[in-house]
Amino acid sequence: MSIFGEVPQADPVAVFKLTADFREDQNPSKVNLGVGAYRTDEGQPWVLPVVRKVEKMIADDHSLNHEYLPILGLPEFRSSSSKIALGEDSPAIKDNRVGAVQCLGGTGALKIGAEFLRRWYNGTDNTKTPVYVSAPTWENHNAVFSNAGFEDIRPYKYWDAGKRGLDLQGFLGDLESAPDHSIFVLHACAHNPTGTDPTQDQWKQIAVVMKRKSLFAFFDSAYQGFASGNLDKDAWAVRYFVSQGFELFCAQSFSKNFGLYNERVGNLTVVAKDQDNLNRVLSQMEKIVRITWSNPPSQGARLVAITLNTPELFAEWKDNVKTMADRVLLMRAQLKEKLKALGTPGTWEHITEQIGMFSFTGLNPKQVEYLVKEKHIYLMASGRINMCGLTTKNIDYVAESIHEAVTTVQ
Amino acid sequence: MNSEFRERQPIGVKNLSKHGHTTWLPPVRKIKQQISTDPTLTPEYTHILGIPEFTRRATQLALGKDSPAIVESRVFGIQTVGCTGAVRLGAELLRSCYCSSSSWTHVFISLSFLEDSLAGTFKAAGIEDVQYYRYWDAESNGVCVENMLYDLENAPEQCVVVLFASGHRPTGAELSQEDWKRVAEVMKRQLFAFFLMSAQGLCSGSLEQDAWPVRHCVSLGLELLCAQSFSHNFGLYGERVGHLLCVLKQNLLAVQSQAEKLVQTLWSCPPMEGARVVATVLSNPAHLESVKAIAERCMLIRERLRERLRLLGGPWQWDHIIKPGGLYCCFGLNTQQVDFLVQKKHIYLLPNGCLNVSAINSRNLDYVAESIHQALSSKR
């Protein structure tokens, strides 16, 4: 008898199952609008030219040692990454109250932040402290916080399906009714999966309520630079909150904007009231890292640190990022144009109003099923599409197929 | 005192070359260069459970290609973030899967004077009840297997026991194959084996011999987990290359699916670079010869250290230095003696006088030996 005899089969992760199904599909017109990774116009993954360059530099550098990184990670990576999020001239950095932990991708950063908050945020047992995630949100948010020990994970209103935009009143209402000191997971930019961000003015309203009720801001920043093509613009919300005196966490991922998906490069930026508080927080985070992965992998962090800290490479990277963002913007514009030209019922402004990799098309589950089964176009059941999956070669087919789905399937 | 020796002498944790630096296995640099210029490699997310080529090879390395478990498809592997990541994931898997069907709650770890991160890792995964079995015996400067067996025989049924294949950290003390057979018999009575194999190939110089305890348990039909590290034997410390091996009797796909869920909450998917290097090295038997060279160097240092200490005189026995293989060695020093070495002689070693022999080289051997001799003579 196996001790594992009673273990139930877990459901597969939806987005990976989608890609697996896509791979098995033999139809020549198939299109993958599922998983969130950048693709070129040829439909291929893209190794950023600056990344290629720095990879080679690292491989040829005989002076590099191969030691364990410090538990909190490569120092020059941590500091330059936090600067990217908060700005070169951030007053908080100047006040020495910003620190960071190098983590295994954005997931790892959320994990360490969550584990810390559960132990130390508001008293020493936060298992009952409510954690709010947007409705909808990245499907892994729930699991990360729940596995870190939080028992009360609630949605806050976010997406208004009727008007295909932000439900600000609902959002503000949930902030007001949340118990004081609740934790809110905020998407810094390019909300996943809706692509809908609050405006600057709306962020200000959100911040006012959060300040008044001492709600904790835990930003998830996976697309900085990728959303608008401009790093500073994409970091506006985080920087605004810092300027309003919030102590906060920001989980940064370099998977998308560096194309380093499989090297797991992430950074948990911590903004505290002062250096003394910061040091104590980092000391506890160090203990948490030690019993999770001991110390982080060096390759990706080294690459990012060299790039961010070398002016010519930094400029080249910003350019590469803009290339990706621009292609996405182009596909958005073209898709909207084609749907309008086809006379597809409904409004399609949200395609260009939304930002980042994803678009919440507004297609219903039946229409999504039609696209997957009949047209071999793979998208999430929620109607989320990855704009990077569109190319000049397949955009007509996709537009026509969406038209068919909307007009023939209710 | 020669001022040269005032330098810090760290004798802690990592495998060091004769120049005192960590070093890659010789083929690694070339392989890394190949990877950096290979146009066919994409930056895509790895599979949640890791690079298939890596997990396949790591599994074969631990169990042997012809292992009945592999042949019968009763085993799967997960690429993890170092050995710590493997232990953490294994602990999470046990907590979520094992708990549900039994009244089990405990994990047994060998009593050790190292900082308690191993216990901390299990507790963080939700396994609160950590207890200890006796292992190192200060009197004999080795393992007291009778004590260990007694503690295991009296452990509650269905608890998890952490066992050390390829050398115990930090003492370096190991069990003979006869001892392992006796341990395995006890394990058969409903104890679950969680092996830590942190330096396969570095203890005896033979990859097969170091993995023998794991393979023996598998041959008896036991289910087990094994956390493997590729830090020491490949010098890939900073790359965090680890592997969690799962040998089951049945229900493989379901357990695998649960492991995937858990990985998602820890790191989503593992880092690629180091695992790719290891997979490449493991696919070429010639590369593995260099692992043997590390083990041989460690054995040579042990012999020279023993000789030096013997010549310095005194009532002490030194055979226990050469008995185990691998990186670690234990002198059973008390706190004042360790303090003396750190503060007065600038020799930084682990608690109880455990040290990493690879940090000793021709430049510091005499100094280290004399200092240990001094510590033992003056502060009993």
mmCIF file with all atom_site columns, N, CA, C and O in Angstrom, chain A residues 396-410:
data_model
loop_
_atom_site.group_PDB
_atom_site.id
_atom_site.type_symbol
_atom_site.label_atom_id
_atom_site.label_alt_id
_atom_site.label_comp_id
_atom_site.label_asym_id
_atom_site.label_entity_id
_atom_site.label_seq_id
_atom_site.pdbx_PDB_ins_code
_atom_site.Cartn_x
_atom_site.Cartn_y
_atom_site.Cartn_z
_atom_site.occupancy
_atom_site.B_iso_or_equiv
_atom_site.pdbx_formal_charge
_atom_site.auth_seq_id
_atom_site.auth_comp_id
_atom_site.auth_asym_id
_atom_site.auth_atom_id
_atom_site.pdbx_PDB_model_num
ATOM 1  N N  . ASP A 1 396 ? -5.642  38.986 -39.708 1.00 0.00 ? 396 ASP A N  1
ATOM 2  C CA . ASP A 1 396 ? -6.888  38.963 -40.480 1.00 0.00 ? 396 ASP A CA 1
ATOM 3  C C  . ASP A 1 396 ? -7.730  37.764 -40.081 1.00 0.00 ? 396 ASP A C  1
ATOM 4  O O  . ASP A 1 396 ? -8.945  37.879 -39.853 1.00 0.00 ? 396 ASP A O  1
ATOM 5  N N  . TYR A 1 397 ? -7.080  36.611 -40.001 1.00 0.00 ? 397 TYR A N  1
ATOM 6  C CA . TYR A 1 397 ? -7.793  35.383 -39.632 1.00 0.00 ? 397 TYR A CA 1
ATOM 7  C C  . TYR A 1 397 ? -8.434  35.527 -38.251 1.00 0.00 ? 397 TYR A C  1
ATOM 8  O O  . TYR A 1 397 ? -9.589  35.145 -38.041 1.00 0.00 ? 397 TYR A O  1
ATOM 9  N N  . VAL A 1 398 ? -7.685  36.108 -37.318 1.00 0.00 ? 398 VAL A N  1
ATOM 10 C CA . VAL A 1 398 ? -8.212  36.266 -35.954 1.00 0.00 ? 398 VAL A CA 1
ATOM 11 C C  . VAL A 1 398 ? -9.395  37.228 -35.949 1.00 0.00 ? 398 VAL A C  1
ATOM 12 O O  . VAL A 1 398 ? -10.437 36.971 -35.338 1.00 0.00 ? 398 VAL A O  1
ATOM 13 N N  . ALA A 1 399 ? -9.250  38.368 -36.647 1.00 0.00 ? 399 ALA A N  1
ATOM 14 C CA . ALA A 1 399 ? -10.338 39.355 -36.683 1.00 0.00 ? 399 ALA A CA 1
ATOM 15 C C  . ALA A 1 399 ? -11.598 38.737 -37.284 1.00 0.00 ? 399 ALA A C  1
ATOM 16 O O  . ALA A 1 399 ? -12.701 38.874 -36.742 1.00 0.00 ? 399 ALA A O  1
ATOM 17 N N  . GLU A 1 400 ? -11.422 38.036 -38.404 1.00 0.00 ? 400 GLU A N  1
ATOM 18 C CA . GLU A 1 400 ? -12.591 37.411 -39.045 1.00 0.00 ? 400 GLU A CA 1
ATOM 19 C C  . GLU A 1 400 ? -13.221 36.377 -38.130 1.00 0.00 ? 400 GLU A C  1
ATOM 20 O O  . GLU A 1 400 ? -14.450 36.270 -38.049 1.00 0.00 ? 400 GLU A O  1
ATOM 21 N N  . SER A 1 401 ? -12.404 35.628 -37.442 1.00 0.00 ? 401 SER A N  1
ATOM 22 C CA . SER A 1 401 ? -12.924 34.590 -36.552 1.00 0.00 ? 401 SER A CA 1
ATOM 23 C C  . SER A 1 401 ? -13.687 35.188 -35.387 1.00 0.00 ? 401 SER A C  1
ATOM 24 O O  . SER A 1 401 ? -14.732 34.676 -34.980 1.00 0.00 ? 401 SER A O  1
ATOM 25 N N  . ILE A 1 402 ? -13.175 36.284 -34.829 1.00 0.00 ? 402 ILE A N  1
ATOM 26 C CA . ILE A 1 402 ? -13.880 36.955 -33.739 1.00 0.00 ? 402 ILE A CA 1
ATOM 27 C C  . ILE A 1 402 ? -15.221 37.462 -34.246 1.00 0.00 ? 402 ILE A C  1
ATOM 28 O O  . ILE A 1 402 ? -16.270 37.342 -33.597 1.00 0.00 ? 402 ILE A O  1
ATOM 29 N N  . HIS A 1 403 ? -15.191 38.008 -35.441 1.00 0.00 ? 403 HIS A N  1
ATOM 30 C CA . HIS A 1 403 ? -16.430 38.490 -36.064 1.00 0.00 ? 403 HIS A CA 1
ATOM 31 C C  . HIS A 1 403 ? -17.453 37.365 -36.153 1.00 0.00 ? 403 HIS A C  1
ATOM 32 O O  . HIS A 1 403 ? -18.624 37.528 -35.794 1.00 0.00 ? 403 HIS A O  1
ATOM 33 N N  . GLU A 1 404 ? -16.994 36.222 -36.657 1.00 0.00 ? 404 GLU A N  1
ATOM 34 C CA . GLU A 1 404 ? -17.892 35.058 -36.764 1.00 0.00 ? 404 GLU A CA 1
ATOM 35 C C  . GLU A 1 404 ? -18.442 34.662 -35.405 1.00 0.00 ? 404 GLU A C  1
ATOM 36 O O  . GLU A 1 404 ? -19.632 34.423 -35.249 1.00 0.00 ? 404 GLU A O  1
ATOM 37 N N  . ALA A 1 405 ? -17.564 34.589 -34.423 1.00 0.00 ? 405 ALA A N  1
ATOM 38 C CA . ALA A 1 405 ? -17.972 34.159 -33.078 1.00 0.00 ? 405 ALA A CA 1
ATOM 39 C C  . ALA A 1 405 ? -19.029 35.089 -32.519 1.00 0.00 ? 405 ALA A C  1
ATOM 40 O O  . ALA A 1 405 ? -20.055 34.661 -31.979 1.00 0.00 ? 405 ALA A O  1
ATOM 41 N N  . VAL A 1 406 ? -18.818 36.382 -32.669 1.00 0.00 ? 406 VAL A N  1
ATOM 42 C CA . VAL A 1 406 ? -19.751 37.356 -32.092 1.00 0.00 ? 406 VAL A CA 1
ATOM 43 C C  . VAL A 1 406 ? -21.084 37.336 -32.829 1.00 0.00 ? 406 VAL A C  1
ATOM 44 O O  . VAL A 1 406 ? -22.145 37.471 -32.220 1.00 0.00 ? 406 VAL A O  1
ATOM 45 N N  . THR A 1 407 ? -21.032 37.162 -34.155 1.00 0.00 ? 407 THR A N  1
ATOM 46 C CA . THR A 1 407 ? -22.280 37.224 -34.904 1.00 0.00 ? 407 THR A CA 1
ATOM 47 C C  . THR A 1 407 ? -23.044 35.906 -34.896 1.00 0.00 ? 407 THR A C  1
ATOM 48 O O  . THR A 1 407 ? -24.269 35.901 -35.032 1.00 0.00 ? 407 THR A O  1
ATOM 49 N N  . THR A 1 408 ? -22.380 34.783 -34.777 1.00 0.00 ? 408 THR A N  1
ATOM 50 C CA . THR A 1 408 ? -23.111 33.514 -34.858 1.00 0.00 ? 408 THR A CA 1
ATOM 51 C C  . THR A 1 408 ? -23.317 32.821 -33.515 1.00 0.00 ? 408 THR A C  1
ATOM 52 O O  . THR A 1 408 ? -24.174 31.956 -33.394 1.00 0.00 ? 408 THR A O  1
ATOM 53 N N  . VAL A 1 409 ? -22.554 33.159 -32.521 1.00 0.00 ? 409 VAL A N  1
ATOM 54 C CA . VAL A 1 409 ? -22.678 32.464 -31.236 1.00 0.00 ? 409 VAL A CA 1
ATOM 55 C C  . VAL A 1 409 ? -23.150 33.437 -30.163 1.00 0.00 ? 409 VAL A C  1
ATOM 56 O O  . VAL A 1 409 ? -22.563 34.504 -29.989 1.00 0.00 ? 409 VAL A O  1
ATOM 57 N N  . GLN A 1 410 ? -24.237 33.089 -29.478 1.00 0.00 ? 410 GLN A N  1
ATOM 58 C CA . GLN A 1 410 ? -24.717 33.963 -28.404 1.00 0.00 ? 410 GLN A CA 1
ATOM 59 C C  . GLN A 1 410 ? -24.375 33.358 -27.055 1.00 0.00 ? 410 GLN A C  1
ATOM 60 O O  . GLN A 1 410 ? -24.271 34.023 -26.081 1.00 0.00 ? 410 GLN A O  1
#
